[in-house]
Amino acid sequence: MSIDSPIDPKQVKEELLEAYPPKVRRRRQKQIIVNSTTEEGEVPEISANVRTIPGIITQRGCTYAGCKGVVLGPTRDIVNITHGPIGCGYYSWLTRRNQTLPPTEESENYMPYCFSTDMQDEEIIFGGEKKLRQAIQEAYDIFHPKAIGVFATCPVGLIGDDIHQVTREMADKLGINIFAFSCEGYKGVSQSAGHHIANNQLFKHVIGRNDTPPDGEYRINLLGEYNIGGDAFLIEELLERCGITLVSTFSGNSTMDAFEMSHTSDLNCVMCHRSINYVADMMEKKYGIPWIKVNFIGAEATAKSLRKIAEYFEEPELLERVEKVIAEEMEAVAAAQEAITPKVAKKLAMLFVGGSRAHHYQELFAEIGMPTVAAGYEFAHRDDYEGRRVLPDIKIDADSRNIEELTVEPDETRYNPRMDESKEDRLDKKGYEFRDYEGMMPEMPEGTLVIDDISHYETEKLIELYSPSIICAGIKEKYVIQKSGTPCLQLHSYDYGGPFAAFQGAITFYETIERMVNAKLWSFASAPWESAGQPTLEAKYVES
Ligand code: CFM
């Protein structure tokens, strides 16, 4: 499989690197890879999860953002207090992105609120523990929540507030679940460290607290689905139609109640491998729940994932039901593909998103005949690029060592292996894969470009060299892309669009892309000084 493009990717790589001084070039060249796959499915090594080179304009976020904003952000029945200056809490509030659907109007839902200790100079100098204690007490007095989470921002780590001691003390005093996250922004090289910290604390303080299994057959958890633009609502509805019981999602449209009983599920289905693989691994060790990789982005991927879940339970009745739902849904999907493909086929797409979407969304483009010529993650690790097969070769550096690795043992009473050897054997013979993720690169054609932690400069250069029809990226690069006349689809919050998950979402995606690549809107917009041929404003230096 190779990409049908007249541009030589090796040449492009050279041109991207040309502007850098030798030291930077040496490092960046390991993060810009021309893709190729051997017969064994092996791909070249990429340098990932390393510090951004100073001076490069990165799209990455901070560790606090990954912990508080991403993983705990969509959970509605916990009061999440940001211990820090007000900006950190305010900008990670994410009201448009974190959608949730409480069952009744009275149900606990703190997502419309933004809680912060609003640290001032005084606390930075004399310590912020007192103010944190007060904030917890105040939140408790007003809302009486069942749980409170406290999130550290950079200054908290720098001044040494003991947030864990404060939360322990307040938990004893108030008798509710209160715990803290040492997710200072600088703690890791990106938001990825924040995912790991969030996973650890959920595992230690929440998962396994309620042993009552919810009603329903075929009980699963969905891990690494964050309900961006309402994606989770479509997935939930689909699973329900198939007769599959979703016990807990980590963490789109989620609740602490569901997290607490998630260990009663029989299968963990991982969407975003980067952000949540730690929970999947730890739950298998402690409770005996196996995990599989799924993907509900793309119609084919959705069908494949539903079948994979059904095959695990080995019940003909479930398999039949799943096939029926797929057949019903695929009718409209096929009609949409047929109508849209001729209008967009062969137009070039590029994707530079977080740690899993740059892979997942390639499926949607492929379904309407659009090749992805370049893709990359902001902060994923080598296993997300090259597949989990490289895990033993990944060097643990000082930055990763900064993040606690929990030692997990089987739970004395709750460990219950969900599969006996004969079941695993049976499924294995059918080619069923547990605990595996192939990564993005093996699925990308030869000669495509894979770029880790892309910079603004490189984005502009790629636009110049490839003239792509669309780039999927985030808010930080959106305006750079649009100013070049190229449409940009925001894939972190979908702006006002979406949802794009499951079958219905795939159709919405095809339609959105068709509109964007054919409207040429951005290429009509030019800056005033470009069209007038002369400056629209003039000024003279006047000496006083
Ligand atoms: Fe996973 Fe995410 Fe992503 Fe991510 Fe993110 Fe996100 Fe993302 Mo923005 S958890 S890695 S840290 S799929 S916030 S919901 S869109 S960068 S590709």
Coordinates of C-alpha atoms and ligand atoms in Angstrom, one line a residue:
M1 CA 0.0 0.0 0.0
S2 CA 1.5 3.3 -0.9
I3 CA 0.3 6.8 -1.2
D4 CA -0.7 8.1 -4.6
S5 CA 1.1 11.5 -4.6
P6 CA 3.7 13.1 -6.8
I7 CA 5.5 14.6 -3.9
D8 CA 8.6 12.9 -2.5
P9 CA 8.1 12.6 1.3
K10 CA 11.9 12.3 1.9
Q11 CA 12.3 15.7 0.1
V12 CA 9.5 17.1 2.3
K13 CA 11.3 15.9 5.4
E14 CA 14.5 17.6 4.3
E15 CA 12.7 20.8 3.6
L16 CA 11.0 20.8 7.0
L17 CA 14.3 20.3 8.8
E18 CA 16.3 22.8 6.7
A19 CA 15.3 25.8 8.8
Y20 CA 16.6 24.4 12.0
P21 CA 20.0 24.7 13.6
P22 CA 22.0 21.4 13.6
K23 CA 21.2 20.4 17.2
V24 CA 17.4 20.9 16.7
R25 CA 17.6 19.2 13.4
R26 CA 19.2 16.1 14.9
R27 CA 16.3 15.9 17.4
R28 CA 13.5 16.8 15.1
Q29 CA 14.6 14.3 12.4
K30 CA 13.8 11.4 14.8
Q31 CA 10.3 12.8 15.2
I32 CA 9.6 13.2 11.5
I33 CA 9.3 9.8 9.9
V34 CA 8.6 8.7 6.3
N35 CA 6.4 5.7 6.9
S36 CA 7.2 2.2 5.7
T37 CA 6.0 -1.2 6.8
T38 CA 8.0 -4.5 6.6
E39 CA 6.2 -7.8 5.8
E40 CA 6.1 -8.5 9.5
G41 CA 4.3 -5.3 10.0
E42 CA 7.2 -3.5 11.6
V43 CA 7.5 0.3 11.1
P44 CA 10.4 2.7 11.6
E45 CA 11.1 3.9 15.2
I46 CA 9.8 7.4 16.0
S47 CA 10.9 9.5 18.9
A48 CA 7.9 10.4 21.0
N49 CA 6.9 11.5 24.5
V50 CA 10.1 13.5 24.8
R51 CA 10.5 17.2 25.9
T52 CA 9.5 19.8 23.3
I53 CA 12.6 21.7 22.1
P54 CA 12.6 25.2 23.5
G55 CA 11.7 27.8 20.9
I56 CA 9.4 25.4 18.9
I57 CA 5.7 26.4 19.0
T58 CA 4.1 23.2 20.2
Q59 CA 0.4 22.3 20.4
R60 CA 0.8 20.4 23.6
G61 CA -1.1 21.0 26.8
C62 CA 0.1 20.5 30.4
T63 CA -0.1 17.7 32.9
Y64 CA -2.9 19.4 34.8
A65 CA -4.9 19.7 31.6
G66 CA -4.6 15.9 30.9
C67 CA -5.6 15.0 34.5
K68 CA -8.3 17.5 35.4
G69 CA -9.6 18.6 31.9
V70 CA -9.5 15.4 30.0
V71 CA -9.9 12.4 32.4
L72 CA -12.0 13.9 35.2
G73 CA -13.6 16.7 33.3
P74 CA -16.6 14.8 32.0
T75 CA -17.6 13.3 35.4
R76 CA -20.7 15.1 36.7
D77 CA -21.1 13.9 40.3
I78 CA -17.8 15.0 41.8
V79 CA -16.8 18.5 42.8
N80 CA -13.4 19.1 41.1
I81 CA -11.5 21.9 42.8
T82 CA -8.5 23.4 41.1
H83 CA -6.0 24.4 43.7
G84 CA -4.2 27.3 41.9
P85 CA -4.5 30.6 40.2
I86 CA -8.0 31.2 38.7
G87 CA -6.9 30.9 35.1
C88 CA -6.1 27.2 35.4
G89 CA -9.6 26.3 36.6
Y90 CA -11.4 28.7 34.3
Y91 CA -9.6 27.5 31.1
S92 CA -10.1 23.9 31.9
W93 CA -13.8 24.3 32.6
L94 CA -14.6 23.2 29.0
T95 CA -18.4 23.7 29.2
R96 CA -18.9 23.3 25.5
R97 CA -16.9 20.1 25.2
N98 CA -17.8 18.3 28.4
Q99 CA -21.4 17.4 27.8
T100 CA -23.4 15.3 30.2
L101 CA -26.9 14.0 30.6
P102 CA -28.1 13.6 34.2
P103 CA -31.0 11.2 34.5
T104 CA -33.2 13.7 36.3
E105 CA -33.1 17.4 37.1
E106 CA -32.4 16.6 40.7
S107 CA -29.4 14.4 39.9
E108 CA -26.0 15.6 41.0
N109 CA -24.3 17.6 38.3
Y110 CA -21.5 20.0 39.1
M111 CA -20.3 20.5 35.5
P112 CA -22.0 23.9 35.2
Y113 CA -19.7 25.1 38.1
C114 CA -16.0 26.0 38.0
F115 CA -14.4 25.4 41.4
S116 CA -11.1 26.9 42.3
T117 CA -9.2 28.1 45.3
D118 CA -8.2 31.2 43.3
M119 CA -4.7 31.4 44.8
Q120 CA -3.3 34.9 45.4
D121 CA 0.2 36.2 46.1
E122 CA -0.3 35.7 49.8
E123 CA -0.9 31.9 49.4
I124 CA 2.0 31.6 47.1
I125 CA 4.3 33.1 49.7
F126 CA 2.8 31.7 53.0
G127 CA 1.2 28.5 51.7
G128 CA -2.2 27.6 50.3
E129 CA -3.3 24.7 52.6
K130 CA -5.5 26.8 54.7
K131 CA -7.4 28.2 51.7
L132 CA -7.7 24.7 50.3
R133 CA -9.3 23.5 53.5
Q134 CA -11.7 26.4 53.4
A135 CA -12.6 25.7 49.8
I136 CA -13.4 22.0 50.5
Q137 CA -15.5 23.0 53.5
E138 CA -17.4 25.6 51.5
A139 CA -18.1 23.3 48.6
Y140 CA -19.3 20.7 51.1
D141 CA -21.5 23.1 53.0
I142 CA -23.2 24.3 49.8
F143 CA -23.5 21.2 47.7
H144 CA -23.0 18.1 50.0
P145 CA -21.4 16.2 47.2
K146 CA -20.5 12.5 47.6
A147 CA -16.9 13.2 46.4
I148 CA -14.4 16.0 46.0
G149 CA -11.3 15.9 43.9
V150 CA -8.4 18.4 44.3
F151 CA -6.1 19.2 41.4
A152 CA -2.6 20.7 41.9
T153 CA -1.4 23.4 39.5
C154 CA 2.2 24.4 39.0
P155 CA 2.6 26.8 42.0
V156 CA 1.2 24.2 44.4
G157 CA 4.1 21.9 43.6
L158 CA 6.6 24.7 43.7
I159 CA 5.6 25.9 47.2
G160 CA 5.1 22.4 48.5
D161 CA 1.5 22.4 49.7
D162 CA 0.6 18.9 51.0
I163 CA -2.7 18.5 49.2
H164 CA -2.9 14.8 50.1
Q165 CA -2.6 15.5 53.8
V166 CA -5.3 18.2 53.5
T167 CA -7.7 15.9 51.6
R168 CA -7.1 13.0 54.0
E169 CA -7.9 15.3 56.9
M170 CA -11.0 16.7 55.3
A171 CA -12.2 13.2 54.2
D172 CA -12.0 12.2 57.9
K173 CA -13.8 15.3 59.0
L174 CA -16.6 15.3 56.5
G175 CA -17.0 11.5 55.9
I176 CA -17.0 11.7 52.1
N177 CA -14.5 10.6 49.4
I178 CA -12.0 13.4 49.1
F179 CA -8.7 12.8 47.3
A180 CA -6.1 14.8 45.4
F181 CA -4.1 14.6 42.2
S182 CA -0.4 15.8 42.1
C183 CA -0.8 16.8 38.5
E184 CA 1.2 20.1 38.5
G185 CA 1.4 21.3 34.9
Y186 CA 5.1 20.9 34.7
K187 CA 5.1 17.3 36.0
G188 CA 5.5 15.7 32.7
V189 CA 6.4 16.6 29.1
S190 CA 2.7 16.9 28.1
Q191 CA -0.8 16.2 29.2
S192 CA 0.0 12.5 28.8
A193 CA 1.5 12.5 32.3
G194 CA -1.8 13.9 33.6
H195 CA -3.7 10.9 32.2
H196 CA -1.5 8.5 34.1
I197 CA -1.8 10.4 37.3
A198 CA -5.6 10.5 36.9
N199 CA -5.7 6.8 36.2
N200 CA -3.7 6.0 39.3
Q201 CA -5.9 8.0 41.6
L202 CA -9.2 6.7 40.1
F203 CA -7.8 3.2 40.6
K204 CA -6.7 3.9 44.2
H205 CA -9.7 5.9 45.4
V206 CA -12.7 5.1 43.3
I207 CA -12.8 1.9 41.3
G208 CA -14.0 -1.1 43.3
R209 CA -15.8 0.7 46.1
N210 CA -19.3 -0.7 45.2
D211 CA -19.7 -4.4 44.6
T212 CA -23.3 -4.4 43.6
P213 CA -23.4 -5.4 39.9
P214 CA -25.9 -3.4 37.9
D215 CA -28.7 -5.2 36.1
G216 CA -28.2 -6.3 32.5
E217 CA -26.5 -8.8 30.4
Y218 CA -23.1 -8.6 28.6
R219 CA -21.6 -6.0 30.9
I220 CA -18.8 -3.9 29.6
N221 CA -16.9 -0.7 30.4
L222 CA -15.8 1.7 27.7
L223 CA -12.4 3.2 28.5
G224 CA -11.0 6.3 26.8
E225 CA -14.2 7.8 25.4
Y226 CA -14.7 11.4 26.5
N227 CA -18.0 12.4 25.0
I228 CA -16.6 15.1 22.8
G229 CA -19.4 16.9 21.0
G230 CA -21.9 14.2 22.2
D231 CA -20.1 11.2 20.8
A232 CA -20.9 9.1 23.9
F233 CA -24.6 9.7 23.5
L234 CA -24.5 8.0 20.1
I235 CA -22.3 5.1 21.3
E236 CA -24.5 4.5 24.4
E237 CA -27.7 4.3 22.3
L238 CA -26.0 1.9 19.9
L239 CA -24.8 -0.4 22.6
E240 CA -28.3 -0.4 24.1
R241 CA -29.9 -1.4 20.9
C242 CA -27.5 -4.3 20.6
G243 CA -28.4 -5.4 24.1
I244 CA -25.0 -4.7 25.6
T245 CA -24.9 -3.2 29.1
L246 CA -22.5 -0.3 29.6
V247 CA -21.6 -0.2 33.2
S248 CA -19.1 2.6 33.1
T249 CA -17.4 4.9 30.7
F250 CA -14.0 6.4 31.5
S251 CA -15.2 9.1 31.3
G252 CA -17.6 10.5 28.8
N253 CA -21.0 11.2 30.4
S254 CA -19.7 9.5 33.5
T255 CA -20.4 9.3 37.2
M256 CA -18.5 8.3 40.2
D257 CA -21.2 5.8 41.0
A258 CA -20.5 4.0 37.7
F259 CA -16.7 4.1 38.3
E260 CA -17.2 2.6 41.7
M261 CA -18.9 -0.5 40.3
S262 CA -16.9 -0.7 37.0
H263 CA -15.0 -3.7 38.4
T264 CA -18.1 -5.8 38.1
S265 CA -18.0 -5.7 34.3
D266 CA -16.8 -8.6 32.2
L267 CA -14.9 -6.8 29.5
N268 CA -13.0 -3.5 29.2
C269 CA -13.1 -1.9 25.8
V270 CA -10.4 0.6 25.2
M271 CA -11.0 3.5 22.7
C272 CA -8.2 6.0 23.4
H273 CA -5.3 3.7 24.2
R274 CA -3.0 6.6 25.1
S275 CA -5.0 8.1 27.9
I276 CA -6.4 5.0 29.7
N277 CA -4.4 1.9 29.0
Y278 CA -3.1 2.1 32.6
V279 CA -6.6 1.5 34.0
A280 CA -7.2 -1.3 31.6
D281 CA -4.0 -3.1 32.7
M282 CA -4.5 -2.5 36.4
M283 CA -8.1 -3.7 36.3
E284 CA -7.0 -6.9 34.6
K285 CA -4.4 -7.6 37.3
K286 CA -6.6 -6.7 40.2
Y287 CA -10.0 -7.9 39.1
G288 CA -9.3 -10.3 36.2
I289 CA -11.2 -8.3 33.6
P290 CA -9.5 -8.7 30.1
W291 CA -9.3 -5.7 27.7
I292 CA -9.6 -5.3 24.0
K293 CA -9.0 -2.4 21.7
V294 CA -12.1 -0.9 20.0
N295 CA -12.9 2.2 18.0
F296 CA -16.2 3.8 17.4
I297 CA -14.9 6.4 15.0
G298 CA -15.7 5.2 11.4
A299 CA -18.6 3.1 10.3
E300 CA -16.5 0.0 9.5
A301 CA -14.6 0.4 12.7
T302 CA -17.8 0.6 14.7
A303 CA -19.2 -2.5 13.0
K304 CA -15.9 -4.3 13.7
S305 CA -15.9 -3.2 17.4
L306 CA -19.5 -4.3 17.9
R307 CA -18.7 -7.7 16.4
K308 CA -15.6 -8.0 18.6
I309 CA -17.6 -7.3 21.8
A310 CA -20.2 -9.8 20.7
E311 CA -17.7 -12.5 19.9
Y312 CA -16.2 -12.2 23.3
F313 CA -19.4 -13.2 25.0
E314 CA -19.9 -16.2 22.6
E315 CA -23.7 -16.0 22.6
P316 CA -25.4 -16.6 19.3
E317 CA -28.3 -14.4 20.3
L318 CA -26.0 -11.4 20.9
L319 CA -24.1 -12.0 17.7
E320 CA -27.4 -12.1 15.7
R321 CA -28.6 -8.9 17.3
V322 CA -25.4 -7.1 16.6
E323 CA -25.5 -8.1 13.0
K324 CA -29.0 -6.9 12.7
V325 CA -28.2 -3.5 14.0
I326 CA -25.1 -3.2 11.8
A327 CA -27.2 -4.1 8.7
E328 CA -29.8 -1.6 9.6
E329 CA -27.3 1.2 10.1
M330 CA -25.1 0.4 7.2
E331 CA -27.8 1.1 4.7
A332 CA -27.8 4.8 5.4
V333 CA -24.0 4.8 5.7
A334 CA -23.5 3.2 2.3
A335 CA -26.0 5.7 0.7
A336 CA -24.1 8.6 2.2
Q337 CA -20.7 7.2 1.1
E338 CA -22.0 6.8 -2.4
A339 CA -23.4 10.3 -2.6
I340 CA -20.3 12.0 -1.1
T341 CA -17.3 10.0 -2.3
P342 CA -17.4 11.3 -5.9
K343 CA -17.3 14.9 -4.6
V344 CA -14.3 14.4 -2.3
A345 CA -12.3 11.4 -3.4
K346 CA -8.5 11.8 -3.7
K347 CA -8.5 15.1 -1.9
L348 CA -5.7 15.1 0.6
A349 CA -6.2 15.2 4.3
M350 CA -3.8 15.7 7.2
L351 CA -4.4 15.0 10.9
F352 CA -2.5 16.4 13.8
V353 CA -4.4 15.6 17.0
G354 CA -3.6 14.5 20.6
G355 CA -2.8 10.9 21.2
S356 CA -5.4 8.8 19.4
R357 CA -7.7 10.8 17.1
A358 CA -5.0 11.3 14.4
H359 CA -5.3 7.5 13.9
H360 CA -9.0 6.9 14.4
Y361 CA -10.2 9.6 12.1
Q362 CA -8.1 8.3 9.2
E363 CA -10.7 5.5 8.9
L364 CA -13.5 8.1 8.3
F365 CA -11.5 9.8 5.5
A366 CA -10.7 6.5 3.9
E367 CA -14.4 5.6 3.8
I368 CA -15.0 8.6 1.5
G369 CA -11.8 8.0 -0.6
M370 CA -9.7 10.7 0.9
P371 CA -6.0 9.7 1.6
T372 CA -4.3 11.0 4.7
V373 CA -0.8 12.1 3.5
A374 CA 0.5 13.2 6.9
A375 CA -0.5 12.6 10.5
G376 CA 0.9 12.9 13.9
Y377 CA 0.2 13.0 17.6
E378 CA 0.9 15.9 20.0
F379 CA 2.0 13.7 22.9
A380 CA 1.4 10.0 22.3
H381 CA 4.1 7.4 23.1
R382 CA 5.9 5.1 20.7
D383 CA 3.3 2.3 21.4
D384 CA 0.5 4.5 20.0
Y385 CA 2.6 5.0 16.8
E386 CA 4.3 1.7 16.3
G387 CA 2.1 -0.7 18.3
R388 CA 2.4 -2.3 21.7
R389 CA 4.9 -4.7 20.4
V390 CA 7.6 -2.0 21.1
L391 CA 6.7 -1.6 24.8
P392 CA 9.7 -3.6 26.1
D393 CA 12.0 -1.4 24.0
I394 CA 10.8 1.9 25.3
K395 CA 13.4 3.6 27.4
I396 CA 12.1 5.0 30.7
D397 CA 13.6 8.5 31.1
A398 CA 13.6 10.8 34.0
D399 CA 10.4 12.5 32.9
S400 CA 8.4 9.2 32.9
R401 CA 10.0 8.1 36.2
N402 CA 8.5 11.2 37.7
I403 CA 5.0 9.6 37.5
E404 CA 4.1 6.9 40.0
E405 CA 3.8 3.4 38.7
L406 CA 1.4 1.5 40.9
T407 CA 2.2 -2.1 42.0
V408 CA -1.0 -4.0 41.5
E409 CA -1.8 -7.4 43.0
P410 CA -4.9 -9.6 42.5
D411 CA -7.6 -8.4 45.0
E412 CA -8.1 -11.0 47.8
T413 CA -11.9 -11.2 47.4
R414 CA -12.7 -9.5 44.2
Y415 CA -10.3 -11.1 41.8
N416 CA -12.3 -13.2 39.4
P417 CA -10.7 -14.2 36.1
R418 CA -13.4 -13.7 33.5
M419 CA -12.0 -16.3 31.1
D420 CA -10.8 -19.8 31.7
E421 CA -7.9 -21.1 29.5
S422 CA -10.3 -22.9 27.1
K423 CA -12.2 -19.7 26.3
E424 CA -9.0 -17.8 25.7
D425 CA -7.8 -20.7 23.5
R426 CA -11.0 -20.8 21.5
L427 CA -10.9 -17.1 20.8
D428 CA -7.2 -17.1 20.1
K429 CA -7.8 -19.7 17.4
K430 CA -10.2 -17.4 15.7
G431 CA -7.5 -14.7 15.7
Y432 CA -9.1 -12.7 18.6
E433 CA -6.6 -10.2 20.1
F434 CA -6.6 -9.3 23.7
R435 CA -4.5 -6.5 25.2
D436 CA -3.2 -5.3 21.9
Y437 CA -3.0 -2.1 20.0
E438 CA -1.4 -2.1 16.6
G439 CA -0.7 1.6 16.6
M440 CA -1.1 4.2 13.9
M441 CA 1.9 3.6 11.6
P442 CA 1.2 0.0 10.5
E443 CA -2.1 1.2 9.2
M444 CA -0.7 4.1 7.2
P445 CA 0.5 3.7 3.6
E446 CA 4.1 3.7 2.6
G447 CA 5.5 7.2 2.0
T448 CA 3.1 9.0 4.3
L449 CA 4.6 11.4 6.8
V450 CA 4.3 10.7 10.5
I451 CA 5.2 13.8 12.6
D452 CA 5.4 13.9 16.4
D453 CA 4.7 17.1 18.3
I454 CA 4.4 19.2 15.1
S455 CA 5.3 22.9 15.2
H456 CA 3.5 25.8 13.6
Y457 CA 6.4 26.3 11.3
E458 CA 6.2 22.7 10.1
T459 CA 2.4 23.0 9.6
E460 CA 2.8 26.0 7.4
K461 CA 5.6 24.3 5.4
L462 CA 3.4 21.2 4.9
I463 CA 0.5 23.3 3.6
E464 CA 2.9 25.0 1.2
L465 CA 4.3 21.7 -0.1
Y466 CA 1.1 19.6 -0.3
S467 CA -1.8 22.1 -0.5
P468 CA -4.0 19.7 1.5
S469 CA -7.8 20.0 1.1
I470 CA -8.3 19.8 4.9
I471 CA -6.4 19.6 8.1
C472 CA -7.8 18.3 11.3
A473 CA -6.2 19.8 14.3
G474 CA -6.9 21.9 17.4
I475 CA -7.7 25.4 18.4
K476 CA -4.0 26.5 18.6
E477 CA -3.2 25.8 14.9
K478 CA -6.7 26.4 13.5
Y479 CA -6.2 30.0 12.6
V480 CA -2.7 29.5 11.1
I481 CA -4.3 26.9 8.8
Q482 CA -7.4 28.9 7.9
K483 CA -5.2 32.0 7.1
S484 CA -3.5 29.9 4.5
G485 CA -6.9 29.3 2.8
T486 CA -7.1 25.7 4.0
P487 CA -10.2 24.5 6.0
C488 CA -9.5 23.2 9.5
L489 CA -11.7 20.8 11.3
Q490 CA -11.2 21.1 15.1
L491 CA -11.1 17.5 16.4
H492 CA -10.7 18.3 20.1
S493 CA -14.2 19.8 20.6
Y494 CA -15.7 19.8 17.1
D495 CA -16.4 23.5 17.6
Y496 CA -20.2 23.6 16.8
G497 CA -20.2 20.3 14.8
G498 CA -20.4 16.6 15.4
P499 CA -21.0 14.2 17.0
F500 CA -18.9 12.0 14.7
A501 CA -18.9 8.6 16.5
A502 CA -20.7 5.4 15.5
F503 CA -22.8 5.1 12.3
Q504 CA -24.8 8.2 12.5
G505 CA -21.8 10.3 13.4
A506 CA -19.9 8.9 10.4
I507 CA -22.6 10.2 8.1
T508 CA -22.4 13.6 9.8
F509 CA -18.6 13.5 9.3
Y510 CA -18.8 12.8 5.6
E511 CA -21.3 15.6 5.1
T512 CA -19.2 18.0 7.2
I513 CA -16.0 17.2 5.3
E514 CA -17.8 17.6 1.9
R515 CA -19.0 21.0 2.9
M516 CA -15.7 22.1 4.1
V517 CA -13.5 21.0 1.3
N518 CA -15.8 22.2 -1.5
A519 CA -16.9 25.5 0.0
K520 CA -13.4 27.0 -0.6
L521 CA -14.5 29.6 1.9
W522 CA -11.1 30.2 3.4
S523 CA -9.3 30.6 0.1
F524 CA -11.6 33.6 -0.6
A525 CA -10.6 35.4 2.5
S526 CA -7.5 37.5 2.1
A527 CA -5.9 40.1 4.4
P528 CA -6.6 43.7 3.4
W529 CA -2.9 44.4 2.7
E530 CA -2.8 41.4 0.3
S531 CA -5.7 42.5 -2.0
A532 CA -5.1 46.3 -2.0
G533 CA -1.5 46.0 -3.1
Q534 CA -0.5 48.7 -0.7
P535 CA -0.9 49.3 3.0
T536 CA -4.3 50.3 4.2
L537 CA -2.9 52.2 7.1
E538 CA 0.1 54.5 7.1
A539 CA 2.0 56.1 9.9
K540 CA 4.7 58.7 10.2
Y541 CA 7.2 59.0 12.9
V542 CA 6.9 62.4 14.5
E543 CA 9.5 63.7 16.8
S544 CA 8.2 65.6 19.7
Ligands
CFM1 FE1 -7.3 10.4 24.0 FE2 -8.9 12.3 24.0 FE3 -7.0 12.0 22.2 FE4 -6.4 12.6 24.8 FE5 -6.7 15.3 24.3 FE6 -9.2 14.9 23.6 FE7 -7.3 14.6 21.9 MO1 -7.9 17.0 22.8 S1 -7.9 11.6 25.7 S2 -5.4 11.3 23.4 S3 -5.6 14.3 25.9 S4 -8.7 10.9 22.5 S5 -8.3 16.4 24.9 S6 -10.7 13.5 24.2 S7 -9.2 15.5 21.6 S8 -5.8 16.0 22.6 S9 -6.7 13.0 20.4

